[in-house]
């Protein structure tokens, strides 16, 4: 039980190393510190968002499609707070609370009206992005502020924003299978009727999961506005697919109840290496979507095949 | 043998009474029909008779051709219980490939045939992953969405657009009949044919049965896999057709072509009574009315020079209302 998903992990690691080795053989200058910087930079924001998406998926909530709007809302709050000259800790707190409030609002609709999260979050993303366009057109963290410096800082040779992502993935991955709350979330995702029969409140679990997932997106919003230049409400739309692909590749089942969050490091790392590797192969950056899409299809097809074989 | 031993005096099966007029008021199309009437009423009151003038309806119609065709075909996939998220990218891909072949001086018919064949090929990949391997439909077609977008961008090259103006095609697509775009009327005819296929043919009933309960359908001898493959291929075919019409209309293909179309179409289809979570509900007429309602709302806001962002807010709220209604009508409650 504790070794759950290590087959997936080894496969991911092997594919990732294969990609690195192939690119390194073709272009030895790929194996440089610059590449490590580029990959870890891309990993950071997607990784933190993937934790939130993974929490929703593992507890049987399928997908949170409103992550782009939640991320931008949190980033906007972070920008406004740092423009007001507030300390960095307050800026982070404000963004995280914004994300949590967003997730809570999703949960109110999902639990209150008993509607499917995929559609609810699709609708709140529509509404949220449109509302954000009324709030602002273009925003940017003030130059020289603490958050701006944080986005450009390095720590032990890696971007400073990479370390919080690593810490969060490790902590969440450690806590989920080992705490009562984490196991409840998995139980609800695996079989909600059985979970309810054992006295787990489905409503409380949904509220907790969506609020927590929103909090992770809120923190990703801090990383996003710290590193991106001026952004508009649509700037985060492209992240969504990478996040979902990362969650699926990590073997966190979209139908719930199964998954290991530590594997997010491998899946997100692998996905973040693809764009850089393709550039070294001399392929245009447009081709990266082709590879990411085909990898996603193969991964879900393999996942479906395994599930079908496992349950005759 | 079991049939022979069954009791002879078993009660006659309950036959659902067929009341077309009552169904019109209470059936799945009723709520969307009311929504369309409300939209038209708001338009007439707020904008005046100009809202229903041929010129204005023609403008709406020209925008609706592609969504109507794409929606009518994608509806079959929804009905059979699989959602195909790749339709938006498929429209973009088809538009780009068709434009590219036109610039290579291909005959438009040959170009259209090759484009449709390519779309069916990608639809077949979807079908193999979902039906053959049992992949999650949302995730697999999301992958196809990303992959096709990449292929489209590669086809379009560094410029990000292909200009393929073809005078004959443009004249053909922009013809009008009774003051309305000819192809809008064709698209409506297409929708009606789709509705007849769903309601009156064996294939349509099989699709509904598979979407309603695939295990029961399999026991009843319906080839579940084959029906789902056909529905996914049809969905890809409709998107391919939509892309070809797009290129013919605009005389070009661009990166933005078809971008996000899947969400607009599915939002409208769900407002129109389809469900992306369970198959077997909804029909093409309701879906078309859903597209009309959304187009009407954006047209009203456009004529009133209201910010277009309100459209998305209204679409989002309508979507939530539609799924709530679907749940009250017997859709699964999510807990």
PDB file of C-alpha atoms in Angstrom, chain A residues 83-241:
ATOM      1  CA  UNK A  83       1.576  48.201  -4.424  1.00  0.00           C
ATOM      2  CA  UNK A  84       0.197  49.337  -1.083  1.00  0.00           C
ATOM      3  CA  UNK A  85       3.662  48.689   0.356  1.00  0.00           C
ATOM      4  CA  UNK A  86       2.588  45.915   2.728  1.00  0.00           C
ATOM      5  CA  UNK A  87       5.155  43.386   3.948  1.00  0.00           C
ATOM      6  CA  UNK A  88       5.797  40.253   1.876  1.00  0.00           C
ATOM      7  CA  UNK A  89       4.171  37.941   4.427  1.00  0.00           C
ATOM      8  CA  UNK A  90       0.921  39.909   4.201  1.00  0.00           C
ATOM      9  CA  UNK A  91       1.068  39.776   0.405  1.00  0.00           C
ATOM     10  CA  UNK A  92       1.391  35.980   0.469  1.00  0.00           C
ATOM     11  CA  UNK A  93      -1.324  35.648   3.084  1.00  0.00           C
ATOM     12  CA  UNK A  94      -3.680  37.847   1.055  1.00  0.00           C
ATOM     13  CA  UNK A  95      -3.145  35.819  -2.117  1.00  0.00           C
ATOM     14  CA  UNK A  96      -3.557  32.471  -0.363  1.00  0.00           C
ATOM     15  CA  UNK A  97      -6.720  33.640   1.382  1.00  0.00           C
ATOM     16  CA  UNK A  98      -8.089  34.867  -1.958  1.00  0.00           C
ATOM     17  CA  UNK A  99      -7.491  31.443  -3.468  1.00  0.00           C
ATOM     18  CA  UNK A 100      -9.100  29.751  -0.468  1.00  0.00           C
ATOM     19  CA  UNK A 101     -12.126  32.040  -0.691  1.00  0.00           C
ATOM     20  CA  UNK A 102     -12.427  31.139  -4.364  1.00  0.00           C
ATOM     21  CA  UNK A 103     -12.279  27.434  -3.617  1.00  0.00           C
ATOM     22  CA  UNK A 104     -14.795  27.855  -0.814  1.00  0.00           C
ATOM     23  CA  UNK A 105     -17.181  29.636  -3.195  1.00  0.00           C
ATOM     24  CA  UNK A 106     -16.841  26.729  -5.651  1.00  0.00           C
ATOM     25  CA  UNK A 107     -17.585  24.305  -2.830  1.00  0.00           C
ATOM     26  CA  UNK A 108     -20.674  26.285  -1.795  1.00  0.00           C
ATOM     27  CA  UNK A 109     -22.150  25.815  -5.279  1.00  0.00           C
ATOM     28  CA  UNK A 110     -20.967  22.212  -5.629  1.00  0.00           C
ATOM     29  CA  UNK A 111     -22.183  21.057  -2.229  1.00  0.00           C
ATOM     30  CA  UNK A 112     -25.169  23.385  -1.980  1.00  0.00           C
ATOM     31  CA  UNK A 113     -26.685  22.585  -5.361  1.00  0.00           C
ATOM     32  CA  UNK A 114     -25.143  19.090  -5.616  1.00  0.00           C
ATOM     33  CA  UNK A 115     -23.714  19.875  -9.035  1.00  0.00           C
ATOM     34  CA  UNK A 116     -20.744  18.236 -10.684  1.00  0.00           C
ATOM     35  CA  UNK A 117     -17.479  20.110 -10.022  1.00  0.00           C
ATOM     36  CA  UNK A 118     -16.341  19.965 -13.666  1.00  0.00           C
ATOM     37  CA  UNK A 119     -19.300  22.014 -14.838  1.00  0.00           C
ATOM     38  CA  UNK A 120     -19.415  24.278 -11.806  1.00  0.00           C
ATOM     39  CA  UNK A 121     -15.746  25.189 -12.162  1.00  0.00           C
ATOM     40  CA  UNK A 122     -16.124  25.575 -15.936  1.00  0.00           C
ATOM     41  CA  UNK A 123     -18.872  28.116 -15.261  1.00  0.00           C
ATOM     42  CA  UNK A 124     -17.064  29.921 -12.433  1.00  0.00           C
ATOM     43  CA  UNK A 125     -13.986  30.158 -14.667  1.00  0.00           C
ATOM     44  CA  UNK A 126     -16.094  31.812 -17.382  1.00  0.00           C
ATOM     45  CA  UNK A 127     -17.675  34.191 -14.875  1.00  0.00           C
ATOM     46  CA  UNK A 128     -14.448  34.818 -12.976  1.00  0.00           C
ATOM     47  CA  UNK A 129     -12.338  35.671 -16.025  1.00  0.00           C
ATOM     48  CA  UNK A 130     -15.013  38.037 -17.323  1.00  0.00           C
ATOM     49  CA  UNK A 131     -15.320  39.713 -13.930  1.00  0.00           C
ATOM     50  CA  UNK A 132     -11.534  40.034 -13.728  1.00  0.00           C
ATOM     51  CA  UNK A 133     -11.537  41.964 -17.016  1.00  0.00           C
ATOM     52  CA  UNK A 134     -13.765  44.522 -15.303  1.00  0.00           C
ATOM     53  CA  UNK A 135     -11.297  44.711 -12.423  1.00  0.00           C
ATOM     54  CA  UNK A 136      -8.135  45.222 -14.481  1.00  0.00           C
ATOM     55  CA  UNK A 137      -6.634  44.970 -17.950  1.00  0.00           C
ATOM     56  CA  UNK A 138      -2.939  44.704 -17.164  1.00  0.00           C
ATOM     57  CA  UNK A 139      -1.164  44.376 -13.828  1.00  0.00           C
ATOM     58  CA  UNK A 140       2.422  43.939 -12.706  1.00  0.00           C
ATOM     59  CA  UNK A 141       4.184  43.698  -9.362  1.00  0.00           C
ATOM     60  CA  UNK A 142       6.003  46.949  -8.508  1.00  0.00           C
ATOM     61  CA  UNK A 143       9.664  46.909  -9.505  1.00  0.00           C
ATOM     62  CA  UNK A 144      12.022  46.453  -6.591  1.00  0.00           C
ATOM     63  CA  UNK A 145       9.333  45.229  -4.192  1.00  0.00           C
ATOM     64  CA  UNK A 146      10.038  42.166  -2.068  1.00  0.00           C
ATOM     65  CA  UNK A 147       7.853  39.954  -4.259  1.00  0.00           C
ATOM     66  CA  UNK A 148       9.587  41.197  -7.415  1.00  0.00           C
ATOM     67  CA  UNK A 149      12.993  40.390  -5.948  1.00  0.00           C
ATOM     68  CA  UNK A 150      11.732  36.988  -4.769  1.00  0.00           C
ATOM     69  CA  UNK A 151      10.752  36.130  -8.337  1.00  0.00           C
ATOM     70  CA  UNK A 152      14.304  36.761  -9.551  1.00  0.00           C
ATOM     71  CA  UNK A 153      16.261  35.449  -6.577  1.00  0.00           C
ATOM     72  CA  UNK A 154      18.351  32.251  -6.632  1.00  0.00           C
ATOM     73  CA  UNK A 155      18.863  29.816  -3.798  1.00  0.00           C
ATOM     74  CA  UNK A 156      21.470  27.032  -3.990  1.00  0.00           C
ATOM     75  CA  UNK A 157      21.729  27.575  -7.734  1.00  0.00           C
ATOM     76  CA  UNK A 158      18.021  27.161  -8.387  1.00  0.00           C
ATOM     77  CA  UNK A 159      15.245  29.766  -8.626  1.00  0.00           C
ATOM     78  CA  UNK A 160      13.946  30.757  -5.194  1.00  0.00           C
ATOM     79  CA  UNK A 161      10.391  29.986  -6.300  1.00  0.00           C
ATOM     80  CA  UNK A 162      11.327  26.323  -6.882  1.00  0.00           C
ATOM     81  CA  UNK A 163      11.996  25.541  -3.217  1.00  0.00           C
ATOM     82  CA  UNK A 164       8.531  26.310  -1.821  1.00  0.00           C
ATOM     83  CA  UNK A 165       7.080  24.071  -4.564  1.00  0.00           C
ATOM     84  CA  UNK A 166       9.416  21.238  -3.560  1.00  0.00           C
ATOM     85  CA  UNK A 167       8.560  21.670   0.117  1.00  0.00           C
ATOM     86  CA  UNK A 168       4.817  21.734  -0.527  1.00  0.00           C
ATOM     87  CA  UNK A 169       4.844  18.627  -2.738  1.00  0.00           C
ATOM     88  CA  UNK A 170       6.963  16.711  -0.221  1.00  0.00           C
ATOM     89  CA  UNK A 171       4.800  17.754   2.753  1.00  0.00           C
ATOM     90  CA  UNK A 172       1.463  17.104   1.035  1.00  0.00           C
ATOM     91  CA  UNK A 173       2.717  13.807  -0.377  1.00  0.00           C
ATOM     92  CA  UNK A 174       3.844  12.813   3.112  1.00  0.00           C
ATOM     93  CA  UNK A 175       0.673  13.882   4.907  1.00  0.00           C
ATOM     94  CA  UNK A 176      -2.031  12.609   2.537  1.00  0.00           C
ATOM     95  CA  UNK A 177      -1.555   8.869   3.136  1.00  0.00           C
ATOM     96  CA  UNK A 178      -0.505   9.304   6.768  1.00  0.00           C
ATOM     97  CA  UNK A 179      -3.075  11.583   8.353  1.00  0.00           C
ATOM     98  CA  UNK A 180      -6.705  11.015   9.119  1.00  0.00           C
ATOM     99  CA  UNK A 181      -7.797  13.919   6.912  1.00  0.00           C
ATOM    100  CA  UNK A 182      -5.759  12.747   3.963  1.00  0.00           C
ATOM    101  CA  UNK A 183      -7.038   9.209   4.212  1.00  0.00           C
ATOM    102  CA  UNK A 184     -10.594  10.530   4.456  1.00  0.00           C
ATOM    103  CA  UNK A 185     -10.108  12.448   1.227  1.00  0.00           C
ATOM    104  CA  UNK A 186      -8.818   9.303  -0.501  1.00  0.00           C
ATOM    105  CA  UNK A 187     -11.666   7.237   0.945  1.00  0.00           C
ATOM    106  CA  UNK A 188     -14.257   9.699  -0.350  1.00  0.00           C
ATOM    107  CA  UNK A 189     -12.631   9.636  -3.771  1.00  0.00           C
ATOM    108  CA  UNK A 190     -12.420   5.856  -3.878  1.00  0.00           C
ATOM    109  CA  UNK A 191     -15.990   5.066  -2.882  1.00  0.00           C
ATOM    110  CA  UNK A 192     -18.087   7.868  -1.499  1.00  0.00           C
ATOM    111  CA  UNK A 193     -20.950   5.634  -0.370  1.00  0.00           C
ATOM    112  CA  UNK A 194     -18.624   3.387   1.607  1.00  0.00           C
ATOM    113  CA  UNK A 195     -16.928   6.461   3.050  1.00  0.00           C
ATOM    114  CA  UNK A 196     -20.264   7.906   4.137  1.00  0.00           C
ATOM    115  CA  UNK A 197     -21.282   4.596   5.668  1.00  0.00           C
ATOM    116  CA  UNK A 198     -18.177   4.823   7.817  1.00  0.00           C
ATOM    117  CA  UNK A 199     -19.254   8.190   9.110  1.00  0.00           C
ATOM    118  CA  UNK A 200     -17.144  10.495   6.948  1.00  0.00           C
ATOM    119  CA  UNK A 201     -19.014  13.685   6.120  1.00  0.00           C
ATOM    120  CA  UNK A 202     -18.957  14.129   2.361  1.00  0.00           C
ATOM    121  CA  UNK A 203     -19.918  17.803   2.626  1.00  0.00           C
ATOM    122  CA  UNK A 204     -17.170  18.642   5.107  1.00  0.00           C
ATOM    123  CA  UNK A 205     -14.630  16.798   2.955  1.00  0.00           C
ATOM    124  CA  UNK A 206     -15.675  18.680  -0.187  1.00  0.00           C
ATOM    125  CA  UNK A 207     -15.467  22.025   1.567  1.00  0.00           C
ATOM    126  CA  UNK A 208     -12.061  21.209   3.028  1.00  0.00           C
ATOM    127  CA  UNK A 209     -10.650  19.889  -0.263  1.00  0.00           C
ATOM    128  CA  UNK A 210     -11.835  22.714  -2.499  1.00  0.00           C
ATOM    129  CA  UNK A 211     -10.786  25.386   0.005  1.00  0.00           C
ATOM    130  CA  UNK A 212      -7.356  23.807   0.422  1.00  0.00           C
ATOM    131  CA  UNK A 213      -6.972  23.370  -3.336  1.00  0.00           C
ATOM    132  CA  UNK A 214      -7.843  27.055  -3.739  1.00  0.00           C
ATOM    133  CA  UNK A 215      -5.176  27.926  -1.198  1.00  0.00           C
ATOM    134  CA  UNK A 216      -2.522  26.155  -3.284  1.00  0.00           C
ATOM    135  CA  UNK A 217      -3.670  28.010  -6.390  1.00  0.00           C
ATOM    136  CA  UNK A 218      -3.483  31.233  -4.370  1.00  0.00           C
ATOM    137  CA  UNK A 219       0.135  30.502  -3.492  1.00  0.00           C
ATOM    138  CA  UNK A 220       0.834  29.621  -7.121  1.00  0.00           C
ATOM    139  CA  UNK A 221      -0.584  33.069  -7.877  1.00  0.00           C
ATOM    140  CA  UNK A 222       2.176  34.615  -5.753  1.00  0.00           C
ATOM    141  CA  UNK A 223       4.816  32.692  -7.733  1.00  0.00           C
ATOM    142  CA  UNK A 224       3.092  33.610 -10.986  1.00  0.00           C
ATOM    143  CA  UNK A 225       2.965  37.371 -10.478  1.00  0.00           C
ATOM    144  CA  UNK A 226       6.449  37.371  -8.953  1.00  0.00           C
ATOM    145  CA  UNK A 227       7.973  35.870 -12.108  1.00  0.00           C
ATOM    146  CA  UNK A 228       5.780  36.986 -14.991  1.00  0.00           C
ATOM    147  CA  UNK A 229       5.942  40.503 -16.286  1.00  0.00           C
ATOM    148  CA  UNK A 230       2.713  42.399 -16.907  1.00  0.00           C
ATOM    149  CA  UNK A 231      -0.182  39.951 -17.038  1.00  0.00           C
ATOM    150  CA  UNK A 232      -3.839  40.143 -18.087  1.00  0.00           C
ATOM    151  CA  UNK A 233      -6.773  37.974 -16.963  1.00  0.00           C
ATOM    152  CA  UNK A 234      -6.153  35.418 -19.726  1.00  0.00           C
ATOM    153  CA  UNK A 235      -2.433  34.975 -19.044  1.00  0.00           C
ATOM    154  CA  UNK A 236      -2.830  31.819 -16.968  1.00  0.00           C
ATOM    155  CA  UNK A 237      -5.050  29.894 -19.408  1.00  0.00           C
ATOM    156  CA  UNK A 238      -2.100  28.069 -20.963  1.00  0.00           C
ATOM    157  CA  UNK A 239      -1.031  26.646 -17.574  1.00  0.00           C
ATOM    158  CA  UNK A 240      -4.252  24.687 -17.126  1.00  0.00           C
ATOM    159  CA  UNK A 241      -3.441  21.868 -19.559  1.00  0.00           C
TER     160      UNK A 241
END
